[in-house]
Short mmCIF file of C-alpha atoms and ligand atoms in Angstrom, two decimals:
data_model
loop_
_atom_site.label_atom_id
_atom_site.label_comp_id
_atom_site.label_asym_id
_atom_site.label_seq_id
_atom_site.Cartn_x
_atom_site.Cartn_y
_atom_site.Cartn_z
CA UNK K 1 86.90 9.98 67.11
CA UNK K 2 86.23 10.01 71.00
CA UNK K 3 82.57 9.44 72.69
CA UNK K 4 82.73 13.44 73.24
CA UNK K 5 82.98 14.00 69.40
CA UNK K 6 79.83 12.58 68.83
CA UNK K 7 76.88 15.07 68.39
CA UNK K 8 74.58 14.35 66.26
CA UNK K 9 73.28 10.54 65.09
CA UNK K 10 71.27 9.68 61.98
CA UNK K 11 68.99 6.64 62.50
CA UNK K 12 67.93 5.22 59.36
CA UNK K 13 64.22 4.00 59.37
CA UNK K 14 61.65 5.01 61.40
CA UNK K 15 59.63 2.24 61.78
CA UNK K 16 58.93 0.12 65.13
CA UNK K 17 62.55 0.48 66.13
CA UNK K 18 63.83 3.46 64.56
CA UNK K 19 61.25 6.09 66.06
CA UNK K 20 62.30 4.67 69.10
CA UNK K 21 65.97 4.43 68.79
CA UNK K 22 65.89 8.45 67.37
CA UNK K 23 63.39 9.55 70.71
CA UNK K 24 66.06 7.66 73.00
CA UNK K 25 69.07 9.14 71.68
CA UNK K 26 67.42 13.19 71.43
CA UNK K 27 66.45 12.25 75.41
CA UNK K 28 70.05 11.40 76.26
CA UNK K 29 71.12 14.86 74.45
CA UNK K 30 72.21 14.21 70.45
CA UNK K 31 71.20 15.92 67.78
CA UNK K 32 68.82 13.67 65.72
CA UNK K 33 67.86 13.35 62.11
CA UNK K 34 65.59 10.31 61.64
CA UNK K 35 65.22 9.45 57.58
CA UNK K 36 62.75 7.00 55.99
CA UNK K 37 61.76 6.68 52.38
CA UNK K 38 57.50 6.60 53.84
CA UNK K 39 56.62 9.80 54.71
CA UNK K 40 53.85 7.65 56.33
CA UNK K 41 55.97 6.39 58.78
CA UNK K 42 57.48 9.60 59.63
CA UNK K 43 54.34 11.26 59.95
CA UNK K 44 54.21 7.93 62.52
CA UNK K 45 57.22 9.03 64.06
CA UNK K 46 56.56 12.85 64.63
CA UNK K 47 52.82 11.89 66.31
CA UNK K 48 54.66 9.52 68.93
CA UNK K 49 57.12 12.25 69.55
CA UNK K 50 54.40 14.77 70.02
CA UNK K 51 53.13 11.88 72.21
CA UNK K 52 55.91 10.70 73.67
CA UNK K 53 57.56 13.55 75.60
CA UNK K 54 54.30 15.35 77.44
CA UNK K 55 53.46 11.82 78.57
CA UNK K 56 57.08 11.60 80.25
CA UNK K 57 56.26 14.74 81.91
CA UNK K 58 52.94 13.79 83.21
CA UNK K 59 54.75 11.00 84.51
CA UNK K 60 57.05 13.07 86.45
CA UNK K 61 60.01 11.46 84.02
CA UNK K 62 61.52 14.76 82.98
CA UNK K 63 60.31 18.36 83.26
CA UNK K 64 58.94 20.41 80.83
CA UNK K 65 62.27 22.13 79.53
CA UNK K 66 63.57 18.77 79.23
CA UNK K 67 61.42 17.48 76.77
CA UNK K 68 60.87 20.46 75.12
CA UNK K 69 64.67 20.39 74.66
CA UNK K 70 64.69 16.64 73.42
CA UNK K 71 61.63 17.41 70.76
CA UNK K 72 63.75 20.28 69.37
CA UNK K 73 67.01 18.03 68.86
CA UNK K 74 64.95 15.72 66.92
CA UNK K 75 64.41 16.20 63.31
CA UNK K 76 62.25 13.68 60.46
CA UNK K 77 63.60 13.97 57.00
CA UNK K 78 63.36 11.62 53.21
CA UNK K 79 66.29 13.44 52.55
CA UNK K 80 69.42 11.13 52.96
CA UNK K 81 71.48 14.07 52.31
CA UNK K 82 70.21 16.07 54.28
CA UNK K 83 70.18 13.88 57.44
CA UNK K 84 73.82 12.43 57.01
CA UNK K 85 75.47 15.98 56.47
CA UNK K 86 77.62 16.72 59.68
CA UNK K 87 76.37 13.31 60.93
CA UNK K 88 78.85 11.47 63.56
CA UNK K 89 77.73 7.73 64.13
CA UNK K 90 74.60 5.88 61.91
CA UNK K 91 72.32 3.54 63.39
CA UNK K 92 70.81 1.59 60.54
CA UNK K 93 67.22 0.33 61.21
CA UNK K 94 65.83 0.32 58.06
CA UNK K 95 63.92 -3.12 56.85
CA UNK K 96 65.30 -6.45 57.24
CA UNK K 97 66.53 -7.22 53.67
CA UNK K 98 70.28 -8.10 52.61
CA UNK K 99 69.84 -6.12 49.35
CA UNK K 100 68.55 -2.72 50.69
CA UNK K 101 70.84 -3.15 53.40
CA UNK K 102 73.84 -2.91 51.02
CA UNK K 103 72.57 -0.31 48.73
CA UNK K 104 72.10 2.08 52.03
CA UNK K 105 75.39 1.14 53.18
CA UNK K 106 76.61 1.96 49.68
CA UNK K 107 74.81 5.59 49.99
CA UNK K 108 75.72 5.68 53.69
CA UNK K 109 79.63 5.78 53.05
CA UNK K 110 78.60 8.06 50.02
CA UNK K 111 76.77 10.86 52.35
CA UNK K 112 78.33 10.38 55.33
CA UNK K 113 81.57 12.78 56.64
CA UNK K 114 84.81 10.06 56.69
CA UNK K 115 84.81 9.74 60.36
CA UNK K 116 81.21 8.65 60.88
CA UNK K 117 80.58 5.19 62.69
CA UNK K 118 77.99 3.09 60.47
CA UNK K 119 75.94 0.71 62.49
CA UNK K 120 73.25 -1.62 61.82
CA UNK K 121 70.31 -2.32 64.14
CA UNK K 122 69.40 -5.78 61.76
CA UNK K 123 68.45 -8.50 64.13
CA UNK K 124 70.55 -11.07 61.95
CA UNK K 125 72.66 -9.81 59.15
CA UNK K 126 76.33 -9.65 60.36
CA UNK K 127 77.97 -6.47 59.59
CA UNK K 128 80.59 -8.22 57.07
CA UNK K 129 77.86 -8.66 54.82
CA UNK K 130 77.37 -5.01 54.47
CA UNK K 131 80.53 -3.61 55.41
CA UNK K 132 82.35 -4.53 51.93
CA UNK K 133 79.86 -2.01 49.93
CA UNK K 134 81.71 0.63 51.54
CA UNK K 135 85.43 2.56 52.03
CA UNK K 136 85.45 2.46 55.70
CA UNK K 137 85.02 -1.62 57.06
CA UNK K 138 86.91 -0.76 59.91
CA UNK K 139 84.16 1.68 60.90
CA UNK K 140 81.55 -0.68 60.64
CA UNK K 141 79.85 -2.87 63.44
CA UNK K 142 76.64 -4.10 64.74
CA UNK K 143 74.37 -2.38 66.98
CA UNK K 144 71.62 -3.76 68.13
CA UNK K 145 68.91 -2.52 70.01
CA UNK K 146 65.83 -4.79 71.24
CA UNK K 147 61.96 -3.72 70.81
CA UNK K 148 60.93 -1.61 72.86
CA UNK K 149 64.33 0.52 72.66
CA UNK K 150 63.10 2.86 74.63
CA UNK K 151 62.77 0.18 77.73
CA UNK K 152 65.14 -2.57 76.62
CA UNK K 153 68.50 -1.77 78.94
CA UNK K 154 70.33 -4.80 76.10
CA UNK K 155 72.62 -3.76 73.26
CA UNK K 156 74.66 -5.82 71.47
CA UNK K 157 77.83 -4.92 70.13
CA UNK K 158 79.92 -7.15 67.81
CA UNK K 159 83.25 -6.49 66.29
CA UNK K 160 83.04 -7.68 62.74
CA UNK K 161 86.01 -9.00 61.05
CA UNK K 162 87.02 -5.46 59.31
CA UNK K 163 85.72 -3.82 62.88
CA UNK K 164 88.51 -1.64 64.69
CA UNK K 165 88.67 -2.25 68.21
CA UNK K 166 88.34 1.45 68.46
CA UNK K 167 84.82 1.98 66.86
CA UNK K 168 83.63 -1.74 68.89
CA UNK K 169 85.01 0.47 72.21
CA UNK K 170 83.28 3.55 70.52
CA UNK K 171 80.03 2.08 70.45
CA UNK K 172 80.20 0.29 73.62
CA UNK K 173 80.44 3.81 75.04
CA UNK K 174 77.50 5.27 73.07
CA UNK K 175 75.41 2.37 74.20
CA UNK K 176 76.68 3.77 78.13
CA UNK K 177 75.22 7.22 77.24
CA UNK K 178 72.32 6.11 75.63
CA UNK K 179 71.80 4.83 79.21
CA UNK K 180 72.07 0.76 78.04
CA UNK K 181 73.90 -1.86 78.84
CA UNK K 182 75.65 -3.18 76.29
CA UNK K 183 77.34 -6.60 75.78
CA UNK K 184 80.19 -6.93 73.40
CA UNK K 185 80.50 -10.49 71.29
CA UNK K 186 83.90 -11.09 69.91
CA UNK K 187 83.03 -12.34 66.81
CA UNK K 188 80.19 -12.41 64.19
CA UNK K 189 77.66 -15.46 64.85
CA UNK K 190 74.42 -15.50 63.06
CA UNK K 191 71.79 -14.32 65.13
CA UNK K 192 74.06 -13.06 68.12
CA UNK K 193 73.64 -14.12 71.86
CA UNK K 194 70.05 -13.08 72.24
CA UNK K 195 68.17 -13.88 69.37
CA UNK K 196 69.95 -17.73 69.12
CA UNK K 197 68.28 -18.29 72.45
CA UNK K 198 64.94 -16.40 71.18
CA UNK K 199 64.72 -18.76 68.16
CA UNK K 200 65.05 -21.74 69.80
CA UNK K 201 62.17 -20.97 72.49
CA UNK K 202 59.82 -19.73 69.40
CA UNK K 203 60.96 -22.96 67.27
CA UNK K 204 59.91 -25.01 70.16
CA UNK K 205 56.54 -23.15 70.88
CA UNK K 206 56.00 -23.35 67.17
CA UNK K 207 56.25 -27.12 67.50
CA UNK K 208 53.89 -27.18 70.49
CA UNK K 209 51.56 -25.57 68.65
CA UNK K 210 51.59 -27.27 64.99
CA UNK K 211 51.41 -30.62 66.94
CA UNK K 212 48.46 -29.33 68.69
CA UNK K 213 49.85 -29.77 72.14
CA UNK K 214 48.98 -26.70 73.52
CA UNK K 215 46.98 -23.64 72.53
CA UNK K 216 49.44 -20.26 71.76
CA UNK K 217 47.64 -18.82 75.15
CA UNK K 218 48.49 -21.83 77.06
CA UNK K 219 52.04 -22.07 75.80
CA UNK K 220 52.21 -18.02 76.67
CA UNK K 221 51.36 -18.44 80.19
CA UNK K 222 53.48 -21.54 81.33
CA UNK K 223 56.43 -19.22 79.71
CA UNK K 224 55.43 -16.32 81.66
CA UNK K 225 54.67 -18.30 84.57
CA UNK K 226 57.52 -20.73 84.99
CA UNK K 227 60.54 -19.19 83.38
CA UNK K 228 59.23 -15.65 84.69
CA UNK K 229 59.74 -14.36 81.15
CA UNK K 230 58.01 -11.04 81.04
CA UNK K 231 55.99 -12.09 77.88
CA UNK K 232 55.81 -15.49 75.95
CA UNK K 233 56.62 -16.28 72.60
CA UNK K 234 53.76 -15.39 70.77
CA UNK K 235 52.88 -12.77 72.79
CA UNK K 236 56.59 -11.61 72.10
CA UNK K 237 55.98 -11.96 68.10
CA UNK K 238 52.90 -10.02 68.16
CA UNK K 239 55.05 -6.73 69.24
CA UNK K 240 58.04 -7.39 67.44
CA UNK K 241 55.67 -8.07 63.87
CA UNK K 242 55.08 -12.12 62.43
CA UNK K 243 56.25 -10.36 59.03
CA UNK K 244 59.33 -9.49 60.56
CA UNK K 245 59.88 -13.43 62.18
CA UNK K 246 58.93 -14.69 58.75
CA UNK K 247 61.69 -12.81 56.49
CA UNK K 248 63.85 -13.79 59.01
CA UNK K 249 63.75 -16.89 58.46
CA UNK K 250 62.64 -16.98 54.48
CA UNK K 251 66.13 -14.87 54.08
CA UNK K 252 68.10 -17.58 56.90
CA UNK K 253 66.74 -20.60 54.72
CA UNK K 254 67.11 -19.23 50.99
CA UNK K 255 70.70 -18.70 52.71
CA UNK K 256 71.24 -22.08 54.10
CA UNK K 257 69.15 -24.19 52.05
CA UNK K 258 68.15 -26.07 55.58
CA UNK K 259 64.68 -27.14 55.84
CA UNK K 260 64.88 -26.65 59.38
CA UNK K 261 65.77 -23.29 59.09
CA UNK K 262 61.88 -22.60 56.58
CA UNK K 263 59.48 -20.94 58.85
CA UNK K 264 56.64 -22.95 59.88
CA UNK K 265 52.86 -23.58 58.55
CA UNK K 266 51.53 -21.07 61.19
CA UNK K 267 54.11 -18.35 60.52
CA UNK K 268 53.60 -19.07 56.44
CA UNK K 269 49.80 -18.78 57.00
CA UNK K 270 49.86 -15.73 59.25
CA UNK K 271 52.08 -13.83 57.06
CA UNK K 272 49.74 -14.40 54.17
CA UNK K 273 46.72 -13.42 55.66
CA UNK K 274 48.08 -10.15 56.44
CA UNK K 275 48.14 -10.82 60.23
CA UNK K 276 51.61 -9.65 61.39
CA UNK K 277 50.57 -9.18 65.14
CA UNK K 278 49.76 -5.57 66.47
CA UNK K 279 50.77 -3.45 63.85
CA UNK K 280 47.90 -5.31 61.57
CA UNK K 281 45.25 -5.51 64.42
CA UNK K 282 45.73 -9.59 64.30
CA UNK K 283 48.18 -12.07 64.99
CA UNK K 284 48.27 -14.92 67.76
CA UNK K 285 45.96 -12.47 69.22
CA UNK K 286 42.88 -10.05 68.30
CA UNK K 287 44.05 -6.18 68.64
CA UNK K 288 41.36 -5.02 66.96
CA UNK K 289 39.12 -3.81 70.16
CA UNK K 290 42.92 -2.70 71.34
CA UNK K 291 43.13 1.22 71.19
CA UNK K 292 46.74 1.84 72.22
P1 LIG R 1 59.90 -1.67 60.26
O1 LIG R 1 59.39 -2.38 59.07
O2 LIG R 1 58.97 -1.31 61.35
O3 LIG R 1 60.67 -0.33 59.79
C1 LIG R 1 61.59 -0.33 58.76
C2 LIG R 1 61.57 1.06 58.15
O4 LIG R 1 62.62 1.15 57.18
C3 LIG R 1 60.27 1.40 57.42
O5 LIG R 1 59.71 2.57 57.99
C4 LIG R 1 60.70 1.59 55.98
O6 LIG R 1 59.94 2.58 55.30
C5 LIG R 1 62.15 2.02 56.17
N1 LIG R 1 62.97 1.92 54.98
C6 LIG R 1 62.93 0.98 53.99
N2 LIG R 1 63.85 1.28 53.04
C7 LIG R 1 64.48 2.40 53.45
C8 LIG R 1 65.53 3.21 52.89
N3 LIG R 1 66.10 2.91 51.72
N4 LIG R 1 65.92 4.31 53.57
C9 LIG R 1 65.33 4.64 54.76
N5 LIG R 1 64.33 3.92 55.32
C10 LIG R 1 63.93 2.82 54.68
O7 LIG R 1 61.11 -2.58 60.81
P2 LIG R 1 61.71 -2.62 62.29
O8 LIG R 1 60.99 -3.66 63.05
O9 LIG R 1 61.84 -1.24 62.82
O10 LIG R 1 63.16 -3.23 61.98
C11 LIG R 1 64.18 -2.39 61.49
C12 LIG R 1 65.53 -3.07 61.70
O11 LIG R 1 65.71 -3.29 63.11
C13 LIG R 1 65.64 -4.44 61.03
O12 LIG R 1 66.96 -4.62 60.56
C14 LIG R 1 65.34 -5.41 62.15
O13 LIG R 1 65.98 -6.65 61.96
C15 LIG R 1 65.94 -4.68 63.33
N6 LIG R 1 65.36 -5.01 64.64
C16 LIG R 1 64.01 -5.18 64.77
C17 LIG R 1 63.48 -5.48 66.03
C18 LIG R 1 62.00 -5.64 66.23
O14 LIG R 1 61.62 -6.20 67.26
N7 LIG R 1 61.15 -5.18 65.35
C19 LIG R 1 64.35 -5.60 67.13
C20 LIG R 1 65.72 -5.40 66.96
C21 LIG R 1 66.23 -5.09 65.69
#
């Protein structure tokens, strides 16, 4: 398949990074059929999109054809049928779990025409681990988008072992159109380029914290202020979702066994209570006066 070939894109999920992964790739001209077992959070996703585009046209960001155009390419469905049938590349963005992961990658190869690209959006799982379920490894790869997708310029591509050089290439090029810039890694790692550096800087404020060095605010601003990091690390976990940091890292350490790699008192505790960061209202920080 050549970058031309590809038309339409199924995004799988349509949570935090899904609704925005589907709006991004309708903007840059693909058909898109967004699927999610919630009809919640499509319901989620079809109120941003009806959100979404007028805003960018108050903003002077596209006209009105254009978005009109862009909301009419995009499509909400539970049906996995449905949304794979004629489908040319998969971006997988469903919830971070090894197990579910297979069994869509299992239904994905089922659905999907031969030719499709399946990619996966998870923030750690390597694409190995999901690219035995089905009859096309070669057409496998990671593809991962950062939160907001809709802002974030970084992709990261990695070529699997199974991976062809032609659908790492393939995807590099999507990434292009979908107006990114994409960096390729060579091999699988755990945790890529990015989010190796990412947990290191949140272990560390973690630590400050616990130890009661410095207050989550205070730890916030020196990051913000001194490394000229747009947002700091708790800040950062707030948006991206404290449940989402703790599976992580539950998942990492059932894995490795490591206590190193268990998620720490604060993260345990925050996850309990409920408070996952903005989607719950609470996290590091109080949302609940927030209205956006
Ligand atoms: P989320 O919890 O906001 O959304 C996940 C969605 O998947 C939910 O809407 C859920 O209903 C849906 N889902 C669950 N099972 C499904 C199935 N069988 N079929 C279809 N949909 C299903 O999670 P998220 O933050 O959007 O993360 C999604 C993926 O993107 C994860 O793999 C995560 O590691 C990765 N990721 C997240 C971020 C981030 O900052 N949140 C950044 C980069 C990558």
């Amino acid at each position: 398949m050549k970058i031309d070939d590809i038309k339409k894109i199924c995004v799988v999920g349509a949570g935090n990074m899904g609704h925005q992964i589907s709006m991004l790739a309708a903007i840059c001209g693909y058909q898109v059929s967004c699927v999610d077992v919630s009809e919640e959070q499509l319901n989620k996703a079809r109120d941003f999109a009806k959100t979404y585009l007028p805003g960018r046209v108050a903003k002077g960001k596209m006209s009105e054809e254009e978005a009109k155009a862009a909301g009419a390419r995009l499509s909400f469905t539970t049906d996995m049928k449905e949304a794979l049938a004629d489908t040319d590349f998969v971006i997988e963005a469903a919830t971070e779990k090894l197990e579910l992961k297979r069994q869509i990658f299992k239904e994905l190869d089922r659905l999907s025409p031969p030719h499709a690209v399946l990619a996966t959006n998870s923030s750690f799982f390597v694409s190995s681990m999901v690219a035995d379920v089905t009859s096309r490894p070669d057409k496998v790869c990671n593809m991962h988008f950062f939160n907001p997708a809709l802002v974030m310029k970084c992709v990261e591509v990695v070529q699997g072992p199974y991976t062809s050089e032609q659908t790492t290439e393939l995807t590099m090029e999507l990434s292009r159109r979908l107006k990114k810039e994409p960096v390729k890694l060579n091999k699988e790692i755990y945790g890529f380029l990015v989010n190796r550096i990412l947990s290191a800087i949140n272990n560390e404020a973690l630590y400050l914290l616990d130890t009661g060095v410095a207050s989550a605010e205070d730890i916030d601003k020196a990051v913000v202020n001194a490394l000229g990091h747009p947002l700091g690390p708790f800040r950062l976990q707030d948006l991206t979702g404290i449940d989402l940091s703790y599976h992580i890292m539950m998942e990492r350490y059932n894995e490795t066994g490591d206590p190193a790699d268990k998620p720490s008192p604060t993260i345990v505790e925050k996850y309990v209570k409920g408070e996952w960061g903005q989607k719950t209202g609470k996290g590091f920080y109080d949302y609940s006066n927030d209205k956006a």
